[in-house]
Tab-separated table of C-alpha atoms in Angstrom:
chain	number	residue	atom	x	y	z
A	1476	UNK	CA	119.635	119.995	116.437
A	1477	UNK	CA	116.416	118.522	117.981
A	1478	UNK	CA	116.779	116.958	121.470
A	1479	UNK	CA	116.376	113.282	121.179
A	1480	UNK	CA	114.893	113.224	125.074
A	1481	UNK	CA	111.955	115.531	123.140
A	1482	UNK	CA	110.952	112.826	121.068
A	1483	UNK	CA	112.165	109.634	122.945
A	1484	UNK	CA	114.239	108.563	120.443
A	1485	UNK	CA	115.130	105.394	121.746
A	1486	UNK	CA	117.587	103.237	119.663
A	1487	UNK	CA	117.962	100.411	121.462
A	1488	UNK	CA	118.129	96.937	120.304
A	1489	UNK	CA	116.353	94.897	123.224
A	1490	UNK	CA	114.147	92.134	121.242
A	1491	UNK	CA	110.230	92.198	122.060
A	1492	UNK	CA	107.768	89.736	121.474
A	1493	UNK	CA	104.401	89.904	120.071
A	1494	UNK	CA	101.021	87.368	119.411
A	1495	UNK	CA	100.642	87.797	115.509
A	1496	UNK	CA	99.588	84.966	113.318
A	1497	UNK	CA	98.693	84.794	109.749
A	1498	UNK	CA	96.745	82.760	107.017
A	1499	UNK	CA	97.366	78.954	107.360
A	1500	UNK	CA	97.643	79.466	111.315
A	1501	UNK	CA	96.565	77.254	113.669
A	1502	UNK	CA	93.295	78.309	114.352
A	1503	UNK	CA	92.173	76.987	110.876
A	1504	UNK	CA	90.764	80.133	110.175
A	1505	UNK	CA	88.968	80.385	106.534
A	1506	UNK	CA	89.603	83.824	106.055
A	1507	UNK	CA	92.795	85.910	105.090
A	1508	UNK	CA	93.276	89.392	105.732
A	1509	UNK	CA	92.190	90.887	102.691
A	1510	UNK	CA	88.422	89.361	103.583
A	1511	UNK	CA	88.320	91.779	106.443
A	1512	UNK	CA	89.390	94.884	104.311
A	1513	UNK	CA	86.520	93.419	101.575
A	1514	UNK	CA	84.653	93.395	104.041
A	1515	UNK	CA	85.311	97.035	105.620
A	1516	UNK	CA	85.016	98.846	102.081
A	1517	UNK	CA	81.809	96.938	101.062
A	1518	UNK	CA	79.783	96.970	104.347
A	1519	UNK	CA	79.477	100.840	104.467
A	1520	UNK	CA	79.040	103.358	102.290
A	1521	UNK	CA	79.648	106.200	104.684
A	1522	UNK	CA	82.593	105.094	105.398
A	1523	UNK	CA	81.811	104.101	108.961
A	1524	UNK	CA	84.747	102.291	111.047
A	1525	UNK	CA	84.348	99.032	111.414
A	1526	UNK	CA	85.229	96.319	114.376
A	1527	UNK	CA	86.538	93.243	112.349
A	1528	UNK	CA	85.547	91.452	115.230
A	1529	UNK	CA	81.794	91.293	114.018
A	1530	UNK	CA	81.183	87.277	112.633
A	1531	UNK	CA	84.212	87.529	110.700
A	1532	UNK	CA	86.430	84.951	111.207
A	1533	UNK	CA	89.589	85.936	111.199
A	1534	UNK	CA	93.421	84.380	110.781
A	1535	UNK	CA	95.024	86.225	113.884
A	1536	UNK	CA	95.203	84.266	116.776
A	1537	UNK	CA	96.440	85.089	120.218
A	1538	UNK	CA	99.440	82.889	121.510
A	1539	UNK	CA	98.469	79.908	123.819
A	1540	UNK	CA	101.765	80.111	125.436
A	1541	UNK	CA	101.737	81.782	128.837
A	1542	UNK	CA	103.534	85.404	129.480
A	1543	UNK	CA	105.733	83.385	131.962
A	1544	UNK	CA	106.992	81.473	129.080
A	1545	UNK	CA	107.030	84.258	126.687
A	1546	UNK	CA	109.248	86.209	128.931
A	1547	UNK	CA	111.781	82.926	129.312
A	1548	UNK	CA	111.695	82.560	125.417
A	1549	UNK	CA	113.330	86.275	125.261
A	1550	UNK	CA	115.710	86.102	127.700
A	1551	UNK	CA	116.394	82.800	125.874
A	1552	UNK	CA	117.271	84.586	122.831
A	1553	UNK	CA	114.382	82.847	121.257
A	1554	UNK	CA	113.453	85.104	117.746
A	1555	UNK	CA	110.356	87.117	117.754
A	1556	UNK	CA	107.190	85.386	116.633
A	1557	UNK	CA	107.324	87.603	113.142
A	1558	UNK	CA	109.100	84.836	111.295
A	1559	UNK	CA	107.599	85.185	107.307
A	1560	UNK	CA	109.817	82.684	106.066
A	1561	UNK	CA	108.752	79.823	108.583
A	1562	UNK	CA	104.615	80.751	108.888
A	1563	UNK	CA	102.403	80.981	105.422
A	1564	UNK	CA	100.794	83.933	105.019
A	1565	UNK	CA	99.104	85.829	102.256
A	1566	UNK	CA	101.390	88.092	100.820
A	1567	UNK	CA	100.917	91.529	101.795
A	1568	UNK	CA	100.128	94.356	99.046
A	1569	UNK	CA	100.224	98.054	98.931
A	1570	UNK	CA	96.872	97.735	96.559
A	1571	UNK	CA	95.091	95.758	98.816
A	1572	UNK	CA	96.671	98.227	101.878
A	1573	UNK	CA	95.755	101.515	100.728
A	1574	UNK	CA	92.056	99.698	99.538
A	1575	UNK	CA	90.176	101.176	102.334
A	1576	UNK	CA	91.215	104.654	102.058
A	1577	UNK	CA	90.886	104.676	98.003
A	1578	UNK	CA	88.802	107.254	98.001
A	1579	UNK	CA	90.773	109.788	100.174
A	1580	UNK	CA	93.563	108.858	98.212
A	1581	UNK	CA	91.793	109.716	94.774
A	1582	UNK	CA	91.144	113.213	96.099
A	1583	UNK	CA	94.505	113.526	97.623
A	1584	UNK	CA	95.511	113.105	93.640
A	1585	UNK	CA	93.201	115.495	92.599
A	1586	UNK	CA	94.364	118.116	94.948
A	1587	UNK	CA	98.042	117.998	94.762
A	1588	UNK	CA	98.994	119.266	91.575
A	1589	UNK	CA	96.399	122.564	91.943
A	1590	UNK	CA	97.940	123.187	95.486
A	1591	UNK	CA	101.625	123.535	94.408
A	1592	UNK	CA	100.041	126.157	91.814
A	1593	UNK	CA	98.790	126.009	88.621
A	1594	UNK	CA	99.476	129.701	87.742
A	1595	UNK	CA	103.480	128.265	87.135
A	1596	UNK	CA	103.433	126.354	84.261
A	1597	UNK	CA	107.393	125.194	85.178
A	1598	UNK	CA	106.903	123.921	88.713
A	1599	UNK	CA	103.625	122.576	87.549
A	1600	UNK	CA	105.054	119.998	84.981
A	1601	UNK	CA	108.259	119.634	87.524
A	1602	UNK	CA	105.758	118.605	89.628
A	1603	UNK	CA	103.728	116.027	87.246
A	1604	UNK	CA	107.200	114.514	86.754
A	1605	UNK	CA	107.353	113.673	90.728
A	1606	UNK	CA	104.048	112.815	91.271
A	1607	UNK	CA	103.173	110.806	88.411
A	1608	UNK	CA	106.595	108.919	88.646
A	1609	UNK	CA	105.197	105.918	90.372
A	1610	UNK	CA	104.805	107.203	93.644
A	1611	UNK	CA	103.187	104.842	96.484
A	1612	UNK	CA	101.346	107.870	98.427
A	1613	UNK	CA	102.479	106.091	101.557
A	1614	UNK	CA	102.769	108.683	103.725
A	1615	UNK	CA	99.380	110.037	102.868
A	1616	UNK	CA	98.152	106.481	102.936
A	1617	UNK	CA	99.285	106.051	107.064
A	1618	UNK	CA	97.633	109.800	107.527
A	1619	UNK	CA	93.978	108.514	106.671
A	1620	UNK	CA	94.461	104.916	107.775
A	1621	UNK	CA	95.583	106.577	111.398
A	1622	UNK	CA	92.846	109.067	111.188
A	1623	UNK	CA	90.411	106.594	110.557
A	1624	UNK	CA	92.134	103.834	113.458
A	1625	UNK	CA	91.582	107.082	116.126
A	1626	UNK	CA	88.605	108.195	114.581
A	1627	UNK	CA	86.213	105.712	116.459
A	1628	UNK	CA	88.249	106.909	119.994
A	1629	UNK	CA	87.016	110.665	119.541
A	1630	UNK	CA	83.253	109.262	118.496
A	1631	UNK	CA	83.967	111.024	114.537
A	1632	UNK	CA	82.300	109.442	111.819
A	1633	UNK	CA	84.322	111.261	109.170
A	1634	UNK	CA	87.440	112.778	108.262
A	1635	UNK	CA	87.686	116.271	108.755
A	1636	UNK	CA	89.446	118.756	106.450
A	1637	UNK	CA	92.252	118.632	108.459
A	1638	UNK	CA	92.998	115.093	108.178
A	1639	UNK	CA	92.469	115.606	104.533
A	1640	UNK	CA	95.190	118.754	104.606
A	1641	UNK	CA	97.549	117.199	106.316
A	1642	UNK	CA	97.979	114.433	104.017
A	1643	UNK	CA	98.883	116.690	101.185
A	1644	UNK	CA	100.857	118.872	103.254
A	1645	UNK	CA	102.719	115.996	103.963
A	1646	UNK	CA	102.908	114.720	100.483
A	1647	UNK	CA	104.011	117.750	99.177
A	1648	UNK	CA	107.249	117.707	102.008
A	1649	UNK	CA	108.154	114.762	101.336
A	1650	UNK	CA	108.175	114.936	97.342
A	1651	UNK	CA	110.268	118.624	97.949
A	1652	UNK	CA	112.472	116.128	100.023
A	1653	UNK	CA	112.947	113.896	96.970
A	1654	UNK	CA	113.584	116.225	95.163
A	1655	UNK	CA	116.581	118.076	96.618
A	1656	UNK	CA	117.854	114.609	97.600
A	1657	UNK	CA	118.334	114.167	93.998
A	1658	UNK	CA	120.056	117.262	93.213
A	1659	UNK	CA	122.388	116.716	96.191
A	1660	UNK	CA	123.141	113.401	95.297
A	1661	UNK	CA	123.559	114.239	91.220
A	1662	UNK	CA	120.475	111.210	90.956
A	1663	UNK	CA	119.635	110.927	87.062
A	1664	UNK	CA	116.565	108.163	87.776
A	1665	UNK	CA	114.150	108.042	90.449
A	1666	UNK	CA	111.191	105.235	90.245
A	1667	UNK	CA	112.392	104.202	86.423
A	1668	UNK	CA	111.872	107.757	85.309
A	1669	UNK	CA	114.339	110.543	84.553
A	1670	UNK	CA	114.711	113.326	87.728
A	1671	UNK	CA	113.553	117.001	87.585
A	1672	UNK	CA	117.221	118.095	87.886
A	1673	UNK	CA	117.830	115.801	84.723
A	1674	UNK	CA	114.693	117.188	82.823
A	1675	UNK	CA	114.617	120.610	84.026
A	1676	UNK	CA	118.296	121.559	85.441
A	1677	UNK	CA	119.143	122.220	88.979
A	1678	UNK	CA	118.385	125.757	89.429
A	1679	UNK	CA	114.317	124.709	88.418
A	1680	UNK	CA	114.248	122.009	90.728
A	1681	UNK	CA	116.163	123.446	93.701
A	1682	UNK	CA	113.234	126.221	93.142
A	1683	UNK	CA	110.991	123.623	92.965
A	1684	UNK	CA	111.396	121.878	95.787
A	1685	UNK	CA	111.713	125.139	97.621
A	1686	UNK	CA	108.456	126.116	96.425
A	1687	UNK	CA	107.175	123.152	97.432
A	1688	UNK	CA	108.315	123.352	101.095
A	1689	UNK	CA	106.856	126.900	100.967
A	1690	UNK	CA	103.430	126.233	99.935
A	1691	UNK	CA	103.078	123.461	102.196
A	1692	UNK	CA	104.454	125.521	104.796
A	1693	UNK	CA	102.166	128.351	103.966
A	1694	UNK	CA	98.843	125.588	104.434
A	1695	UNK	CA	100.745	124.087	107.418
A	1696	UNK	CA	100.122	127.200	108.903
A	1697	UNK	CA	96.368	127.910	108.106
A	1698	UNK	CA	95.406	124.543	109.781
A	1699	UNK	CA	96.293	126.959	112.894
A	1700	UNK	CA	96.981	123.962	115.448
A	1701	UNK	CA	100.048	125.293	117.175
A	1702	UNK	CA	101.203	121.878	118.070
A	1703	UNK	CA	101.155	120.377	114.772
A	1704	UNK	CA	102.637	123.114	113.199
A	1705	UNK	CA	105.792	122.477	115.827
A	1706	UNK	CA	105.572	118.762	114.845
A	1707	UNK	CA	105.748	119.356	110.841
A	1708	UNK	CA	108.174	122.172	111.190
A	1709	UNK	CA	110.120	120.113	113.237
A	1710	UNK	CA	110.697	117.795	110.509
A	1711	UNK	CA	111.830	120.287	107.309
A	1712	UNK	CA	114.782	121.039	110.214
A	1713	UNK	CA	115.405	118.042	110.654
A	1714	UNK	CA	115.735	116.812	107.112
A	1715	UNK	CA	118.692	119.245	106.614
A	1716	UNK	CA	120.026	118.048	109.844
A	1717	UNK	CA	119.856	114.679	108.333
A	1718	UNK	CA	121.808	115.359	104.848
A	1719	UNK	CA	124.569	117.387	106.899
A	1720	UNK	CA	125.152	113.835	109.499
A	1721	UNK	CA	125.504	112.037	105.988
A	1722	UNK	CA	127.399	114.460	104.214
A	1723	UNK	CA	130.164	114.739	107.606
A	1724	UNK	CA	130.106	111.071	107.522
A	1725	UNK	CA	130.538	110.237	103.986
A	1726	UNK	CA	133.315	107.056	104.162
A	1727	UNK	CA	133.651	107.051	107.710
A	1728	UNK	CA	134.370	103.289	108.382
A	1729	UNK	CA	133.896	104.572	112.307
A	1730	UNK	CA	130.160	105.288	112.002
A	1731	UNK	CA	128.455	103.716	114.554
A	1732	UNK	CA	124.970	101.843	114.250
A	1733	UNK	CA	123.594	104.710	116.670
A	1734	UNK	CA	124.447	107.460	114.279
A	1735	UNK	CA	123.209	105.742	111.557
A	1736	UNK	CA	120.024	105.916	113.242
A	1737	UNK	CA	119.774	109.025	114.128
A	1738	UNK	CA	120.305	109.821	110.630
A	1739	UNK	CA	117.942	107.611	109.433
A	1740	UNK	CA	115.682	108.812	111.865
A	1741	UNK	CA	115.932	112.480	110.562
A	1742	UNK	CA	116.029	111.757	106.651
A	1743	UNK	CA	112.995	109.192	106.542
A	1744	UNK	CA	111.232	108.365	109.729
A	1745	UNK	CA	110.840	111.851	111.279
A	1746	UNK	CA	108.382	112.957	108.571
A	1747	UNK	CA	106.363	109.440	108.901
A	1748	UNK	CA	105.866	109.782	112.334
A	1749	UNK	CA	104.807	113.127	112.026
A	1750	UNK	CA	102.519	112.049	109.441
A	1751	UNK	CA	101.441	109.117	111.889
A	1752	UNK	CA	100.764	111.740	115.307
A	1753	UNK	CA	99.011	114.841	113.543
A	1754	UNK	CA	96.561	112.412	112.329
A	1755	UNK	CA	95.915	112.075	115.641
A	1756	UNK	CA	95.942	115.021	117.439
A	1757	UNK	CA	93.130	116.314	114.347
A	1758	UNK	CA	90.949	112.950	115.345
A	1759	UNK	CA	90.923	114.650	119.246
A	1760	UNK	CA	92.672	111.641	120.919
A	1761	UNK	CA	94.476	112.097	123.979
A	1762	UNK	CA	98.273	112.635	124.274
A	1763	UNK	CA	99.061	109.147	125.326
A	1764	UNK	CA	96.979	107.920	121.988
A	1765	UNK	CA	98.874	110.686	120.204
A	1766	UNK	CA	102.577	109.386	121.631
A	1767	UNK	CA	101.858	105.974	120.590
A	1768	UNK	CA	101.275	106.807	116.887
A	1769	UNK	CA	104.191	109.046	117.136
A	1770	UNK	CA	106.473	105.859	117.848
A	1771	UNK	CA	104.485	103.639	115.594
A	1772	UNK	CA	105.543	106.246	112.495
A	1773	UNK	CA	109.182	106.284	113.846
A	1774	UNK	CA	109.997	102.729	114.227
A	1775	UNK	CA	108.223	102.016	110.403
A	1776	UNK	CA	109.777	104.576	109.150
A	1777	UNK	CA	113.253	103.388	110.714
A	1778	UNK	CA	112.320	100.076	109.305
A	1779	UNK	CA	111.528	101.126	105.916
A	1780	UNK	CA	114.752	102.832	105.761
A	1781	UNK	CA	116.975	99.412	106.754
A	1782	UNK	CA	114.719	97.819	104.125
A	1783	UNK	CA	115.643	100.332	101.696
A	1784	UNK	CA	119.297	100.102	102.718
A	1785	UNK	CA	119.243	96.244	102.898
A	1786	UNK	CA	117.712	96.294	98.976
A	1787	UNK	CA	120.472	98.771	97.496
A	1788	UNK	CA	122.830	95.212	97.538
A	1789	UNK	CA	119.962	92.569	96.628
A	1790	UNK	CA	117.739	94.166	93.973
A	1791	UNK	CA	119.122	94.930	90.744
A	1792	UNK	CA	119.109	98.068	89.045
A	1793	UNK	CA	115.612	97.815	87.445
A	1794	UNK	CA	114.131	97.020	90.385
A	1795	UNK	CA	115.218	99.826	92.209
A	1796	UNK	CA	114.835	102.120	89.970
A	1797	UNK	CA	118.287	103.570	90.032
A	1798	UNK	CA	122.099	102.318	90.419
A	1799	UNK	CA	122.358	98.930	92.999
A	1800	UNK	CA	124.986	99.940	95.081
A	1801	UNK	CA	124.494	103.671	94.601
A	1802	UNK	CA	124.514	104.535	98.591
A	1803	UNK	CA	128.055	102.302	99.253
A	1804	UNK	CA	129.692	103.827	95.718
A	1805	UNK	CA	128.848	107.660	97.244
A	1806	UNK	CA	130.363	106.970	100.281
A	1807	UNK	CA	126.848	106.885	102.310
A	1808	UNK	CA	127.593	104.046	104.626
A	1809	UNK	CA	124.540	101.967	106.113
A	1810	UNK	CA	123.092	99.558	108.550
A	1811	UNK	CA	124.891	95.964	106.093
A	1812	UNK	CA	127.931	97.981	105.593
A	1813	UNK	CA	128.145	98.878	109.244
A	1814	UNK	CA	127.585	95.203	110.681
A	1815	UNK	CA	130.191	93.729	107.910
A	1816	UNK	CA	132.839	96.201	108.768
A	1817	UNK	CA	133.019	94.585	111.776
A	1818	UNK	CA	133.945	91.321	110.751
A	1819	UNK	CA	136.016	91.904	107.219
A	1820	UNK	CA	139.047	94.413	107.489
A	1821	UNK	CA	139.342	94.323	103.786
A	1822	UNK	CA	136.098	96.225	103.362
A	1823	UNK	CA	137.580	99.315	105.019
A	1824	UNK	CA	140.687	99.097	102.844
A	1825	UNK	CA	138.091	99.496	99.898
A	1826	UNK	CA	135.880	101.997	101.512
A	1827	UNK	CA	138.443	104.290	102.872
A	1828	UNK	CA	139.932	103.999	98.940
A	1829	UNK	CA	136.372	105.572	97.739
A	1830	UNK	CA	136.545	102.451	95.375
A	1831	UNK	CA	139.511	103.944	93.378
A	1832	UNK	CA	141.026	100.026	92.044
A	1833	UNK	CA	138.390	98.591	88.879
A	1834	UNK	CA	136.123	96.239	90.418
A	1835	UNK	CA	136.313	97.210	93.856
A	1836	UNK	CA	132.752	98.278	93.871
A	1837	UNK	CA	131.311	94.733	92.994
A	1838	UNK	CA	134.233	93.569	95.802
A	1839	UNK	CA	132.767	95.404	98.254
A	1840	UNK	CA	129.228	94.447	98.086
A	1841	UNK	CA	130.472	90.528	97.516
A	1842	UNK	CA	132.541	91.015	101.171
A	1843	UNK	CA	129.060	92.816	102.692
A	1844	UNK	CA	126.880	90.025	101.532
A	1845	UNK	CA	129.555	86.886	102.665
A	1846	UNK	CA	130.136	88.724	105.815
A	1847	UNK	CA	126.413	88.646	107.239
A	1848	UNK	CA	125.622	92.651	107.058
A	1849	UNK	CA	122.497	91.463	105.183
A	1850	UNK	CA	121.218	89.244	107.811
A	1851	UNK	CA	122.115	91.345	110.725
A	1852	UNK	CA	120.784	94.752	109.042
A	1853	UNK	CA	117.379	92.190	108.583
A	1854	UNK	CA	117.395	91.204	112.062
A	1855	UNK	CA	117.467	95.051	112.742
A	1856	UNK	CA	114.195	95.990	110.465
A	1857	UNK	CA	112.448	93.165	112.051
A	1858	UNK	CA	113.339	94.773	115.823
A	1859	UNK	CA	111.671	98.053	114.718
A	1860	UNK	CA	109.234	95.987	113.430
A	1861	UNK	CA	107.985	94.470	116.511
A	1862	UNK	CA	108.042	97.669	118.127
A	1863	UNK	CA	105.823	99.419	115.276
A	1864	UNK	CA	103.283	96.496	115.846
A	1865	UNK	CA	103.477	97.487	120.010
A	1866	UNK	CA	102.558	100.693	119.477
A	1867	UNK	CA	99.542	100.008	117.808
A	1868	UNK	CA	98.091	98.049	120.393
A	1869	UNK	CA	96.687	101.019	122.143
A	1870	UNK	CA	93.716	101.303	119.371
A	1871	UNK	CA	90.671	99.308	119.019
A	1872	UNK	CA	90.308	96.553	116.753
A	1873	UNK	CA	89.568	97.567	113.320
A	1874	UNK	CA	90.178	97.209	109.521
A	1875	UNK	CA	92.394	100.238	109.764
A	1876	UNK	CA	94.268	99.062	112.765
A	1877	UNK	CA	94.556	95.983	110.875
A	1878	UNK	CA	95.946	97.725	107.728
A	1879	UNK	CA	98.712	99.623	109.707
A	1880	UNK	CA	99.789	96.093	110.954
A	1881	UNK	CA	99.530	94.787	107.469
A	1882	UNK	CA	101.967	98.376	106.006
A	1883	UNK	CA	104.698	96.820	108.616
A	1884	UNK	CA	104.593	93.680	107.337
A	1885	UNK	CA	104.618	94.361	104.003
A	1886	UNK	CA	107.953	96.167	104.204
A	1887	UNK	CA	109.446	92.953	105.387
A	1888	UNK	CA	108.312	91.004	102.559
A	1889	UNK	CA	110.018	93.271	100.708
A	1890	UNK	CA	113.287	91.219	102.163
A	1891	UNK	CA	111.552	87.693	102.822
């Protein structure tokens, strides 16, 4: 198992506090964000960085309240300044996100499907199904927005091919991820669409996905940077370390919030924040640069996966694109399960039943919902929130910078 001192996993849950202000702010700004990223993609046809702080005016204002009074407000227990219901803002969008690195993105497309290997015409159309199922290309996404926020620190002008190899290495590890997690979860739909253990059977897509983790592992290796190589490597272990925590811990009314972490950390956010420092250590920053993005790409990824855990009992089925309730009906208990269990008794009963009484299900999510798990498990995402936004206060001021703000942001909307 991966030492946690290694990679500072720090769970805590101390509040922090930080100056970010959004369209219809105080400073009666004209221009919303999506002006600077216009402004980025339009201004430059070599794809040169750009310093949003040249005569655009933007709606991000620094706080006029003093630290002294910043540091009273949180020992206070006055909320963090990221409130989205109480400021007005324009909404957030992956489209207008992933805008500035369109391009990379388009080639990342091209590549993929002729670097898990055309010569298999199985795993190729196992692989359309993944691919083409509606995928957002985050990860890749945070790879060239990070490479192009550090860029400007090491004096490039360009990506360099191993930016560009990273990202599909990474894509390709994380789709393998998906899907074994489907097989080992019997999953029929992922993103609307039928999985390739439905369409194909399980012995095509367990080969699938390990053929996937292969090849990537196999192009992992020719980028020859030893310490990358330990970084991505480190995360295929831990992914397996991940599904055995859940699988040990399947309707364990004892799990504690730390472990649920941890778990979280090793199933989602270990492979963002690997995606998040590589790009990094190929744009030649130093390690301190290098660290920061590291945390950045945890705490995201840790709130991206309370987001996700926080929808399973608000969206519907369509939305999601599979079962509501699927992670609570398996036994996989998470951050609004945890926080209600504390305060409703009953919910164990049902739990520690595995649901085995009609209705119990729709009881269960009912008693998370009245009991404030959904609230609490928010106040959570918005915690690793404010820490994702600290970390990235080490790079200059930039579109990009501005769009890794913006990625954090938009996974809370997905819950405002």
């Amino acid at each position: 198992m991966m030492s946690m001192t290694c990679h500072n996993l720090d769970f805590g849950f101390t509040k922090t506090v930080f100056d970010l202000y959004a369209c219809g702010c105080s400073s009666n700004a004209s221009f919303c964000r999506s002006s600077v990223r216009n402004y980025a993609k339009s201004s430059s046809s070599s794809r040169k960085l750009v310093d949003r702080r040249r005569g655009i005016a933007l709606c991000r204002v620094s706080s006029t309240k003093t630290p002294a009074t910043l540091l009273s407000e949180v020992a206070q227990g006055v909320p963090p300044l990221l409130d989205l219901k109480k400021e007005s803002r324009c909404p957030v969008s992956l489209k207008n996100l992933f805008e500035l690195v369109a391009d990379d993105l388009q080639t990342l497309n091209q590549n993929l499907q002729s670097i898990v290997g055309a010569e298999n015409p199985v795993l190729m159309s196992a692989a359309e199904q993944i691919f083409g199922a509606g995928g957002k290309r985050m990860r890749p996404a945070l790879v060239f927005l990070v490479s192009r926020a550090t860029a400007e620190l090491a004096g490039l002008m360009e990506l360099t091919m191993e930016h560009r190899r990273l990202a599909e290495i990474i894509e390709m590890i994380h789709t393998a991820s998906l899907i074994h997690d489907d097989v080992l979860d019997d999953s029929n739909m992922r993103r609307g669409q039928e999985t390739v253990h439905q369409m194909y059977g399980t012995r095509v897509a367990v080969l699938a996905g390990d053929f996937m983790f292969a090849q990537s592992s196999w192009y992992l290796a020719n980028l020859e940077n030893l310490e990358v190589i330990k970084l991505i490597s480190q995360v295929i272990k831990d992914f397996a370390s991940g599904e055995i925590k859940q699988a040990s811990s399947l309707f364990d009314c004892d799990l504690k919030l730390e472990e649920y972490l941890l778990k979280s950390y090793y199933k989602t956010a270990s492979l963002i924040a690997a995606s998040t420092k590589g790009a990094a250590v190929f744009s030649g920053v130093d390690s301190t640069i290098t660290q920061k993005m590291y945390e950045y790409g945890k705490n995201l990824g840790l709130a991206f996966q309370v987001v996700d855990d926080i929808l399973d009992f608000t969206q519907s089925a369509e939305q999601l694109g599979k079962p509501a309730g699927s992670d609570l009906v398996n036994g996989n208990l998470t951050a609004p399960v945890i926080f209600a269990l504390e305060k409703e008794p009953k919910l164990r009963d049902i739990i520690e039943s595995e649901f085995s009484e009609p209705g119990s299900l729709n009881e269960a999510i009912e008693l998370v919902k009245s009991c404030g798990g959904i609230e609490r498990a928010q106040e959570l995402a918005k915690e690793k929130a404010d820490l994702a936004i600290q970390n990235l206060q080490c790079l200059p001021e930039s579109a990009f910078r501005l769009a890794l703000e913006d990625m954090v942001l938009y996974n809370l909307e997905r819950i405002d």
